[in-house]
Coordinates of N, CA, C and O in Angstrom, one line a residue:
X14 N -107.8 -117.0 -9.3 CA -106.5 -116.6 -8.6 C -106.0 -115.2 -9.7 O -105.5 -114.2 -8.9
X15 N -106.3 -115.2 -10.9 CA -105.8 -114.1 -11.7 C -106.5 -112.7 -11.2 O -105.7 -111.7 -11.2
X16 N -107.7 -112.9 -10.9 CA -108.6 -111.7 -10.6 C -107.9 -111.3 -9.1 O -107.9 -109.8 -9.1
X17 N -107.7 -112.1 -8.6 CA -107.2 -111.7 -7.3 C -105.8 -110.9 -7.2 O -105.7 -109.9 -6.6
X18 N -104.9 -111.4 -8.0 CA -103.6 -110.9 -8.3 C -104.0 -109.4 -9.0 O -103.2 -108.6 -8.7
X19 N -104.8 -109.5 -9.9 CA -105.0 -108.2 -10.6 C -105.4 -107.0 -9.6 O -105.0 -105.9 -9.9
X20 N -106.4 -107.5 -8.9 CA -106.7 -106.5 -7.8 C -105.9 -106.2 -6.8 O -105.9 -104.8 -6.4
X21 N -104.7 -107.1 -6.6 CA -103.7 -106.7 -5.6 C -102.9 -105.5 -6.4 O -102.5 -104.5 -5.7
X22 N -102.6 -105.6 -7.8 CA -101.8 -104.9 -8.5 C -102.6 -103.3 -8.5 O -102.1 -102.2 -8.4
X23 N -104.0 -103.4 -8.5 CA -104.9 -102.1 -8.6 C -104.6 -101.5 -7.3 O -104.7 -100.3 -7.2
X24 N -104.8 -102.4 -6.2 CA -104.7 -102.0 -4.8 C -103.3 -100.9 -4.7 O -103.4 -100.0 -4.3
X25 N -102.4 -101.7 -5.1 CA -101.0 -101.2 -5.0 C -100.7 -100.0 -5.8 O -100.3 -98.9 -5.6
X26 N -101.5 -99.9 -7.1 CA -101.3 -98.6 -7.8 C -102.0 -97.5 -7.2 O -101.9 -96.3 -7.3
X27 N -103.5 -97.7 -6.6 CA -104.1 -96.9 -5.9 C -103.2 -96.3 -4.6 O -103.3 -95.0 -4.2
X28 N -102.7 -97.1 -3.8 CA -101.8 -96.6 -2.8 C -100.7 -95.7 -3.3 O -100.2 -94.8 -2.5
X29 N -100.0 -96.1 -4.6 CA -99.0 -95.5 -5.0 C -99.6 -93.9 -5.3 O -99.0 -92.8 -5.2
X30 N -100.6 -93.8 -6.1 CA -101.4 -92.5 -6.1 C -101.7 -91.7 -4.8 O -101.3 -90.4 -4.9
X31 N -102.0 -92.4 -3.8 CA -102.3 -91.7 -2.6 C -100.9 -91.1 -2.4 O -100.8 -90.2 -1.6
X32 N -100.0 -92.1 -2.1 CA -98.6 -91.7 -1.5 C -98.1 -90.6 -2.6 O -97.4 -89.4 -1.9
X33 N -98.1 -90.3 -3.9 CA -97.9 -89.3 -4.6 C -98.5 -88.0 -4.3 O -98.0 -86.9 -4.1
X34 N -99.8 -88.1 -4.2 CA -100.6 -87.0 -3.3 C -99.9 -86.7 -2.1 O -99.9 -85.3 -1.8
X35 N -99.8 -87.5 -1.2 CA -99.1 -87.4 0.0 C -97.7 -86.6 -0.2 O -97.4 -85.5 0.4
X36 N -97.2 -87.1 -1.0 CA -95.5 -86.3 -1.4 C -95.9 -84.8 -1.8 O -95.5 -83.9 -1.1
X37 N -96.9 -84.6 -2.6 CA -97.3 -83.3 -2.9 C -97.7 -82.5 -2.1 O -97.1 -81.3 -1.8
X38 N -98.6 -83.1 -1.1 CA -99.4 -82.4 -0.1 C -97.9 -81.9 1.0 O -98.0 -80.7 1.4
X39 N -96.9 -82.6 1.3 CA -95.9 -82.4 2.2 C -95.1 -81.4 1.7 O -94.5 -80.6 2.3
X40 N -94.8 -81.3 0.3 CA -93.8 -80.5 -0.2 C -94.5 -79.1 -0.4 O -93.8 -78.3 -0.1
X41 N -95.6 -79.1 -0.7 CA -96.4 -77.9 -0.7 C -96.5 -77.2 0.8 O -96.4 -75.9 1.0
X42 N -96.7 -78.0 1.8 CA -96.8 -77.7 3.1 C -95.4 -77.0 3.4 O -95.2 -76.2 4.4
X43 N -94.3 -77.8 3.2 CA -93.2 -77.3 3.4 C -92.8 -75.7 2.8 O -92.2 -74.8 3.4
X44 N -93.1 -75.6 1.6 CA -93.0 -74.7 1.1 C -94.0 -73.2 1.6 O -93.2 -72.3 2.1
X45 N -94.9 -73.9 1.9 CA -96.0 -72.6 2.9 C -95.4 -72.3 4.1 O -95.4 -71.2 4.6
X46 N -94.9 -73.5 4.8 CA -94.2 -73.4 6.1 C -93.2 -72.2 6.1 O -92.8 -71.5 6.9
X47 N -92.2 -72.6 4.9 CA -91.0 -71.6 5.1 C -91.3 -70.2 4.7 O -90.7 -69.3 5.2
X48 N -92.4 -69.9 4.0 CA -92.8 -68.7 3.5 C -93.4 -68.1 4.9 O -93.2 -66.8 5.2
X49 N -93.9 -68.8 5.7 CA -94.6 -68.3 7.1 C -93.7 -68.4 8.1 O -94.2 -68.2 9.3
X50 N -92.4 -68.7 8.0 CA -91.2 -68.8 9.0 C -92.0 -69.9 10.2 O -91.6 -69.6 11.2
X51 N -92.5 -70.7 9.8 CA -93.0 -71.8 10.7 C -91.7 -73.1 10.6 O -91.4 -73.5 9.6
X52 N -91.6 -73.9 11.6 CA -90.7 -75.0 11.5 C -91.6 -76.0 11.7 O -92.2 -76.4 12.8
X53 N -91.8 -77.0 10.8 CA -92.2 -78.3 10.8 C -91.2 -79.3 10.9 O -91.0 -79.9 9.8
X54 N -91.0 -80.0 12.4 CA -89.9 -81.0 12.1 C -90.3 -82.5 11.3 O -91.4 -82.7 11.5
X55 N -89.4 -83.0 10.6 CA -89.7 -84.2 9.9 C -90.3 -84.3 8.5 O -90.6 -85.1 8.0
X56 N -90.7 -82.7 8.4 CA -91.6 -82.8 7.1 C -91.0 -83.3 5.7 O -91.6 -84.0 4.9
X57 N -89.5 -82.9 5.6 CA -88.8 -83.4 4.3 C -88.6 -84.9 4.5 O -88.7 -85.5 3.6
X58 N -88.5 -85.6 5.7 CA -88.5 -86.9 5.7 C -89.9 -87.8 5.4 O -89.7 -88.8 4.3
X59 N -91.0 -87.1 5.8 CA -92.3 -87.6 5.5 C -92.5 -87.4 3.8 O -93.1 -88.2 3.2
X60 N -91.9 -86.4 3.0 CA -92.0 -86.3 1.7 C -91.1 -87.4 1.1 O -91.7 -87.8 0.0
X61 N -90.0 -87.6 1.6 CA -89.1 -88.7 1.1 C -89.8 -90.1 1.2 O -89.7 -90.9 0.5
X62 N -90.5 -90.2 2.6 CA -91.3 -91.6 2.5 C -92.2 -91.7 1.6 O -92.4 -92.8 1.1
X63 N -92.8 -90.7 1.3 CA -94.0 -90.7 0.4 C -93.4 -91.0 -1.0 O -94.2 -91.7 -1.8
X64 N -92.6 -90.4 -1.4 CA -91.8 -90.5 -2.9 C -91.4 -92.1 -3.0 O -91.9 -92.6 -4.0
X65 N -90.9 -92.5 -2.0 CA -90.4 -93.9 -1.9 C -91.3 -95.0 -2.2 O -91.4 -95.8 -2.9
X66 N -92.3 -94.7 -1.3 CA -93.7 -95.5 -1.4 C -94.2 -95.4 -2.7 O -94.8 -96.3 -3.3
X67 N -94.4 -94.2 -3.2 CA -95.0 -94.0 -4.6 C -94.1 -94.8 -5.6 O -94.8 -95.7 -6.5
X68 N -92.8 -94.8 -5.4 CA -92.1 -95.5 -6.5 C -92.2 -97.1 -6.4 O -92.5 -97.9 -7.4
X69 N -92.3 -97.7 -5.2 CA -92.2 -99.0 -4.7 C -93.5 -99.9 -5.2 O -93.6 -100.9 -5.7
X70 N -94.7 -99.2 -4.7 CA -95.9 -99.7 -4.9 C -96.1 -99.6 -6.3 O -97.1 -100.5 -6.7
X71 N -95.7 -98.8 -7.1 CA -96.2 -98.7 -8.9 C -95.5 -99.7 -9.4 O -95.7 -100.0 -10.4
X72 N -94.3 -100.6 -8.8 CA -93.6 -101.4 -9.7 C -94.4 -102.5 -10.3 O -94.0 -102.8 -11.5
X73 N -95.1 -103.3 -9.8 CA -96.0 -104.3 -10.6 C -97.0 -104.0 -11.6 O -97.0 -104.4 -12.7
X74 N -97.6 -102.7 -11.3 CA -98.5 -102.3 -12.1 C -98.0 -101.5 -13.5 O -98.2 -101.9 -14.5
X75 N -96.7 -101.0 -13.1 CA -96.1 -100.6 -14.7 C -95.1 -101.7 -15.2 O -95.3 -101.6 -16.5
X76 N -94.9 -102.8 -14.7 CA -94.4 -104.0 -15.4 C -95.7 -104.6 -16.3 O -95.4 -104.9 -17.5
X77 N -96.8 -104.8 -15.6 CA -97.8 -105.3 -16.3 C -98.3 -104.4 -17.6 O -98.6 -104.8 -18.5
X78 N -98.1 -103.1 -17.3 CA -98.7 -102.4 -18.4 C -97.6 -101.9 -19.3 O -97.7 -101.2 -20.5
X79 N -96.2 -102.7 -19.5 CA -95.2 -102.5 -20.2 C -94.6 -101.1 -20.1 O -94.0 -100.4 -21.1
X80 N -94.6 -100.4 -18.9 CA -94.1 -99.1 -19.1 C -92.7 -99.0 -18.3 O -92.0 -98.1 -18.1
X81 N -92.0 -100.1 -18.1 CA -90.6 -100.2 -17.5 C -89.8 -100.0 -18.7 O -90.1 -100.6 -19.9
X82 N -88.7 -99.5 -18.6 CA -87.7 -99.3 -19.8 C -87.2 -100.7 -20.2 O -86.8 -101.5 -19.2
X83 N -87.2 -101.0 -21.3 CA -86.9 -102.4 -22.0 C -86.1 -102.2 -23.1 O -86.4 -101.4 -24.1
X84 N -84.7 -102.4 -23.3 CA -84.1 -102.5 -24.3 C -84.5 -103.7 -25.4 O -84.0 -105.0 -24.9
X85 N -84.8 -103.2 -26.5 CA -85.5 -104.4 -27.4 C -84.4 -104.3 -28.7 O -84.6 -105.0 -29.6
X86 N -83.4 -103.6 -28.5 CA -82.4 -103.7 -29.6 C -81.9 -104.9 -30.2 O -81.8 -105.3 -31.3
X87 N -81.6 -105.8 -29.1 CA -81.0 -107.3 -29.3 C -82.0 -107.8 -29.7 O -82.0 -108.7 -30.6
X88 N -83.1 -108.0 -29.1 CA -84.3 -108.9 -29.3 C -84.7 -108.5 -30.7 O -85.2 -109.7 -31.3
X89 N -84.8 -107.5 -31.3 CA -85.4 -107.3 -32.5 C -84.4 -107.8 -33.8 O -84.8 -107.9 -34.8
X90 N -83.3 -108.1 -33.4 CA -82.2 -108.7 -34.2 C -81.7 -109.9 -34.3 O -81.0 -110.5 -35.1
X91 N -82.3 -110.7 -33.5 CA -82.3 -112.1 -33.5 C -83.6 -113.1 -34.0 O -84.5 -112.4 -34.1
X92 N -83.2 -114.3 -34.2 CA -84.3 -115.1 -34.6 C -85.3 -115.2 -33.5 O -84.9 -114.9 -32.4
X93 N -86.5 -115.6 -33.8 CA -87.4 -115.9 -32.8 C -87.1 -117.1 -32.0 O -87.6 -116.7 -30.8
X94 N -86.2 -118.1 -32.1 CA -85.7 -118.9 -31.3 C -85.0 -118.5 -30.2 O -85.2 -118.7 -29.1
X95 N -84.1 -117.7 -30.7 CA -83.2 -116.9 -29.8 C -83.8 -115.9 -28.8 O -83.8 -115.9 -27.6
X96 N -84.9 -115.5 -29.5 CA -85.5 -114.3 -28.9 C -86.4 -115.1 -27.7 O -86.5 -114.3 -26.5
X97 N -86.9 -116.3 -27.9 CA -87.8 -116.8 -26.9 C -86.9 -117.3 -25.5 O -87.3 -117.0 -24.8
X98 N -85.7 -117.6 -26.0 CA -84.8 -118.0 -25.1 C -84.6 -116.8 -24.1 O -84.2 -117.0 -23.0
X99 N -83.9 -115.9 -24.8 CA -83.6 -114.6 -24.2 C -84.7 -113.7 -23.3 O -84.7 -113.5 -22.2
X100 N -86.1 -114.1 -23.6 CA -87.0 -113.6 -23.1 C -87.5 -114.6 -21.7 O -87.7 -114.1 -20.5
X101 N -87.4 -115.8 -21.9 CA -87.3 -116.9 -20.6 C -86.3 -116.3 -20.0 O -86.6 -116.5 -18.4
X102 N -85.0 -116.2 -20.3 CA -83.9 -115.9 -19.4 C -84.1 -114.5 -18.8 O -84.1 -114.3 -17.4
X103 N -84.6 -113.4 -19.3 CA -84.9 -112.3 -18.6 C -86.1 -112.4 -17.6 O -85.8 -111.9 -16.5
X104 N -87.0 -113.2 -18.0 CA -88.2 -113.1 -16.9 C -87.5 -114.2 -15.7 O -88.0 -113.6 -14.7
X105 N -87.0 -115.1 -15.9 CA -86.3 -115.7 -14.8 C -85.2 -115.1 -14.0 O -85.5 -115.2 -12.9
X106 N -84.3 -114.3 -14.6 CA -83.5 -113.6 -14.0 C -84.3 -112.3 -13.3 O -83.9 -111.9 -12.1
X107 N -85.3 -111.9 -13.8 CA -86.0 -110.7 -13.0 C -86.6 -111.1 -12.1 O -86.9 -110.7 -10.9
X108 N -87.3 -112.3 -12.1 CA -87.5 -113.1 -10.8 C -86.9 -113.4 -9.7 O -87.2 -113.1 -8.6
X109 N -85.9 -113.9 -10.2 CA -84.8 -114.3 -8.9 C -84.3 -112.9 -8.1 O -84.2 -112.9 -7.2
X110 N -84.0 -111.9 -9.0 CA -83.5 -110.7 -8.4 C -84.7 -110.0 -7.7 O -84.5 -109.6 -6.6
X111 N -85.8 -110.0 -8.1 CA -87.1 -109.4 -7.3 C -87.4 -110.3 -6.0 O -87.7 -109.8 -4.9
X112 N -87.1 -111.6 -6.2 CA -87.5 -112.4 -5.1 C -86.6 -112.2 -4.0 O -86.8 -112.1 -2.7
X113 N -85.2 -112.2 -4.3 CA -84.2 -111.4 -3.5 C -84.5 -110.4 -2.6 O -84.4 -110.2 -1.6
X114 N -84.8 -109.3 -3.7 CA -85.1 -107.8 -3.1 C -86.3 -108.0 -1.9 O -86.2 -107.4 -0.7
X115 N -87.3 -108.8 -2.5 CA -88.5 -108.7 -1.7 C -88.3 -109.5 -0.4 O -88.8 -109.1 0.8
X116 N -87.2 -110.6 -0.4 CA -87.1 -111.0 0.9 C -86.5 -110.3 1.9 O -86.8 -110.2 2.7
X117 N -85.4 -109.6 1.2 CA -84.6 -108.6 2.2 C -85.5 -107.5 2.6 O -85.4 -107.0 3.7
X118 N -86.4 -107.1 1.8 CA -87.2 -105.8 2.1 C -88.1 -106.2 3.3 O -88.6 -105.6 4.2
X119 N -89.1 -107.5 3.1 CA -89.7 -107.8 4.3 C -88.9 -108.1 5.3 O -89.3 -107.9 6.6
X120 N -87.6 -108.5 5.2 CA -86.9 -109.1 6.7 C -86.4 -107.7 7.1 O -86.4 -107.4 8.4
X121 N -86.2 -106.7 6.2 CA -85.9 -105.2 6.9 C -86.9 -104.8 7.7 O -86.5 -104.1 8.9
X122 N -88.3 -104.7 7.2 CA -89.5 -104.3 8.1 C -89.4 -105.2 9.2 O -89.8 -104.4 10.3
X123 N -89.3 -106.4 9.4 CA -89.4 -107.3 10.5 C -88.4 -106.8 11.5 O -88.6 -106.6 12.6
X124 N -87.0 -106.6 11.1 CA -86.0 -106.3 11.8 C -86.2 -105.0 12.5 O -86.3 -104.8 13.6
X125 N -86.8 -104.0 11.8 CA -87.3 -102.6 12.2 C -88.0 -102.7 13.3 O -88.2 -101.9 14.2
X126 N -89.2 -103.3 13.0 CA -90.3 -103.8 13.9 C -89.8 -104.0 15.4 O -90.2 -103.7 16.3
X127 N -89.1 -105.1 15.5 CA -88.8 -106.0 16.4 C -87.8 -105.2 17.3 O -87.7 -105.4 18.4
X128 N -86.8 -104.6 16.5 CA -85.8 -103.4 17.4 C -86.2 -102.3 17.8 O -85.5 -101.5 18.3
X129 N -87.4 -101.9 17.3 CA -88.2 -100.6 17.7 C -87.4 -99.3 17.0 O -87.0 -98.6 17.7
X130 N -86.8 -99.8 15.8 CA -85.8 -98.8 14.9 C -86.6 -97.5 14.5 O -87.8 -97.7 14.0
X131 N -86.0 -96.4 14.9 CA -86.7 -95.2 14.5 C -85.9 -94.3 13.5 O -84.6 -94.6 13.4
X132 N -86.6 -93.3 12.8 CA -85.7 -92.4 12.2 C -84.7 -91.4 12.9 O -85.2 -91.1 13.9
X133 N -83.5 -91.4 12.2 CA -82.7 -90.5 13.1 C -82.8 -88.8 13.0 O -82.4 -88.0 13.6
X134 N -83.8 -88.7 12.2 CA -84.1 -87.4 11.8 C -85.0 -86.9 12.8 O -85.4 -87.2 13.8
X135 N -85.7 -85.6 12.5 CA -86.2 -84.8 13.6 C -87.6 -85.5 13.7 O -88.2 -85.6 15.0
X136 N -87.9 -86.4 12.9 CA -89.5 -86.9 13.0 C -89.4 -88.2 14.0 O -90.3 -88.4 14.6
X137 N -88.4 -88.8 14.0 CA -88.3 -90.0 14.8 C -89.4 -90.9 14.7 O -90.1 -91.6 15.9
X138 N -89.8 -91.0 13.5 CA -90.7 -92.1 13.3 C -90.3 -93.6 13.3 O -89.3 -93.7 12.8
X139 N -91.2 -94.6 13.6 CA -90.9 -95.8 13.5 C -90.6 -96.2 12.0 O -91.4 -96.2 11.0
X140 N -89.4 -96.7 11.7 CA -89.0 -97.0 10.2 C -89.9 -97.9 9.6 O -89.8 -98.2 8.5
X141 N -90.3 -99.2 10.4 CA -91.1 -100.1 9.7 C -92.3 -99.6 9.1 O -92.5 -100.1 8.0
X142 N -92.8 -98.4 9.5 CA -94.0 -97.9 8.8 C -93.7 -97.6 7.3 O -94.5 -98.2 6.4
X143 N -92.7 -96.7 6.9 CA -92.4 -96.6 5.5 C -91.9 -97.5 4.8 O -92.0 -97.7 3.4
X144 N -91.0 -98.3 5.6 CA -90.5 -99.6 4.9 C -91.7 -100.7 4.5 O -91.4 -101.6 3.6
X145 N -92.7 -100.5 5.2 CA -93.9 -101.6 4.8 C -94.2 -101.5 3.5 O -94.5 -102.3 2.6
X146 N -94.4 -100.0 3.0 CA -94.6 -99.9 1.5 C -93.4 -100.3 0.5 O -94.0 -100.9 -0.4
X147 N -92.3 -100.2 1.1 CA -91.3 -100.8 -0.1 C -91.5 -102.5 0.1 O -91.3 -102.9 -1.0
X148 N -91.8 -102.9 1.1 CA -91.8 -104.5 0.9 C -93.1 -104.9 0.3 O -92.9 -105.7 -0.6
X149 N -94.2 -104.1 0.5 CA -95.3 -104.6 -0.4 C -95.1 -104.1 -1.9 O -95.5 -105.4 -2.7
X150 N -94.2 -103.2 -2.2 CA -94.1 -103.1 -3.7 C -93.2 -104.3 -4.1 O -93.1 -104.5 -5.5
X151 N -92.2 -104.6 -3.4 CA -91.2 -105.4 -3.8 C -91.9 -106.9 -4.0 O -91.6 -107.9 -5.0
X152 N -92.5 -107.2 -2.9 CA -93.4 -108.5 -3.2 C -94.5 -108.5 -4.2 O -94.4 -109.4 -4.9
X153 N -95.1 -107.7 -4.4 CA -95.7 -107.4 -5.6 C -95.3 -107.5 -6.9 O -95.6 -108.0 -8.0
X154 N -94.0 -106.7 -6.7 CA -93.0 -106.8 -8.2 C -92.5 -108.5 -8.5 O -92.5 -108.7 -9.5
X155 N -92.1 -109.0 -7.3 CA -91.8 -110.6 -7.6 C -92.9 -111.6 -8.0 O -92.9 -112.3 -8.8
X156 N -94.4 -111.1 -7.4 CA -95.3 -111.6 -8.0 C -95.7 -111.5 -9.4 O -96.3 -112.3 -10.0
X157 N -95.5 -110.3 -9.9 CA -95.7 -110.0 -11.2 C -94.7 -110.6 -12.2 O -95.2 -111.2 -13.1
X158 N -93.7 -110.9 -11.8 CA -92.7 -111.7 -12.4 C -93.1 -113.3 -12.7 O -93.1 -113.8 -13.4
X159 N -93.7 -113.6 -11.5 CA -94.2 -115.0 -11.5 C -95.5 -115.0 -12.4 O -95.5 -116.1 -13.2
X160 N -96.3 -114.3 -12.4 CA -97.6 -114.2 -13.0 C -96.9 -114.0 -14.7 O -97.5 -114.6 -15.5
X161 N -95.9 -113.3 -14.8 CA -95.5 -113.2 -16.2 C -94.8 -114.4 -16.9 O -95.1 -114.6 -17.9
X162 N -93.8 -115.3 -16.0 CA -93.7 -116.4 -16.1 C -94.6 -117.4 -16.8 O -94.6 -118.5 -17.6
X163 N -95.7 -117.4 -15.8 CA -97.0 -118.5 -16.0 C -97.7 -118.0 -17.2 O -97.9 -119.0 -18.1
X164 N -97.8 -116.7 -17.6 CA -98.4 -116.3 -18.7 C -97.6 -116.7 -20.2 O -98.0 -117.1 -21.1
X165 N -96.2 -116.6 -19.9 CA -95.4 -117.0 -21.0 C -95.5 -118.4 -21.2 O -95.5 -118.8 -22.3
X166 N -95.6 -119.2 -20.0 CA -95.5 -120.7 -20.3 C -96.7 -121.3 -20.9 O -96.8 -122.1 -21.6
X167 N -97.9 -120.3 -20.6 CA -99.2 -120.7 -21.3 C -99.2 -120.2 -22.8 O -100.3 -120.3 -23.6
X168 N -98.5 -119.6 -23.3 CA -98.2 -119.0 -24.7 C -98.7 -117.5 -25.0 O -98.7 -117.2 -25.7
X169 N -99.1 -117.1 -23.8 CA -99.6 -115.6 -23.6 C -98.4 -114.5 -23.3 O -97.4 -115.2 -23.4
X170 N -99.0 -113.4 -23.2 CA -98.0 -112.4 -23.0 C -98.7 -111.4 -21.8 O -99.7 -110.9 -21.6
X171 N -97.7 -111.6 -20.6 CA -98.3 -110.7 -19.3 C -98.1 -109.2 -19.6 O -98.8 -108.5 -19.3
X172 N -96.8 -109.0 -19.9 CA -96.2 -107.6 -20.4 C -96.8 -107.0 -21.5 O -96.6 -107.5 -22.6
X173 N -97.7 -105.9 -21.4 CA -98.1 -105.3 -22.5 C -97.1 -104.4 -23.2 O -96.2 -104.0 -22.5
X174 N -97.1 -104.4 -24.6 CA -96.3 -103.4 -25.2 C -96.7 -101.8 -25.1 O -97.9 -101.7 -25.0
X175 N -95.9 -101.0 -24.5 CA -96.0 -99.7 -24.5 C -96.5 -99.1 -25.7 O -95.9 -99.3 -26.9
X176 N -97.5 -98.4 -25.9 CA -97.9 -97.6 -27.1 C -97.0 -96.5 -27.4 O -97.0 -96.1 -28.3
X177 N -96.3 -96.0 -26.2 CA -95.3 -94.8 -26.6 C -94.2 -95.2 -27.0 O -93.6 -96.2 -26.7
X178 N -93.7 -94.2 -28.0 CA -92.4 -94.7 -28.3 C -91.2 -93.7 -27.7 O -91.7 -92.5 -27.4
X179 N -90.0 -93.9 -27.9 CA -89.0 -93.0 -27.1 C -88.8 -91.9 -28.3 O -88.7 -92.0 -29.2
X180 N -88.5 -90.8 -27.6 CA -88.5 -89.6 -28.7 C -86.9 -89.0 -28.2 O -86.6 -88.5 -27.1
X181 N -86.0 -89.1 -29.1 CA -84.7 -88.7 -28.9 C -84.9 -87.1 -29.8 O -84.9 -87.1 -30.8
X182 N -84.4 -86.3 -29.1 CA -84.2 -84.8 -29.5 C -82.9 -84.3 -29.4 O -82.1 -84.5 -28.2

């Protein structure tokens, strides 16, 4: 089961990379179109969809690799017993919040699909298509918190410590 979930995270990260490339491509096409005095309706909307997809699809993988911003100022100053309690609480609260967001993201996709909701912009795209990337990312993010809780319960650590440190200049 763990390998299946890991492959799901890798798939989402790959889709996130594709979405970033799509965002880059649409922005570059928009720049070239403006220089050539072409009008490509909805191009800005597609760039926005791709950027949002890249963000949401990368959430589970970045949590797993320890790349999310975590404030450890308090955790470093408390006893190991209190730190353990706070970590359990943080993982539980993270799971509750991500499950809530994932539920409503999936629900939003279904409502948009069933009501044939389209973008009010010039592209008039069916909204469930870009919303699907958001829902997939949110479900993956909630799943990653479930896996983090299971790993914590087993005594391991799901979230890797990031090797980079913050630089303040």
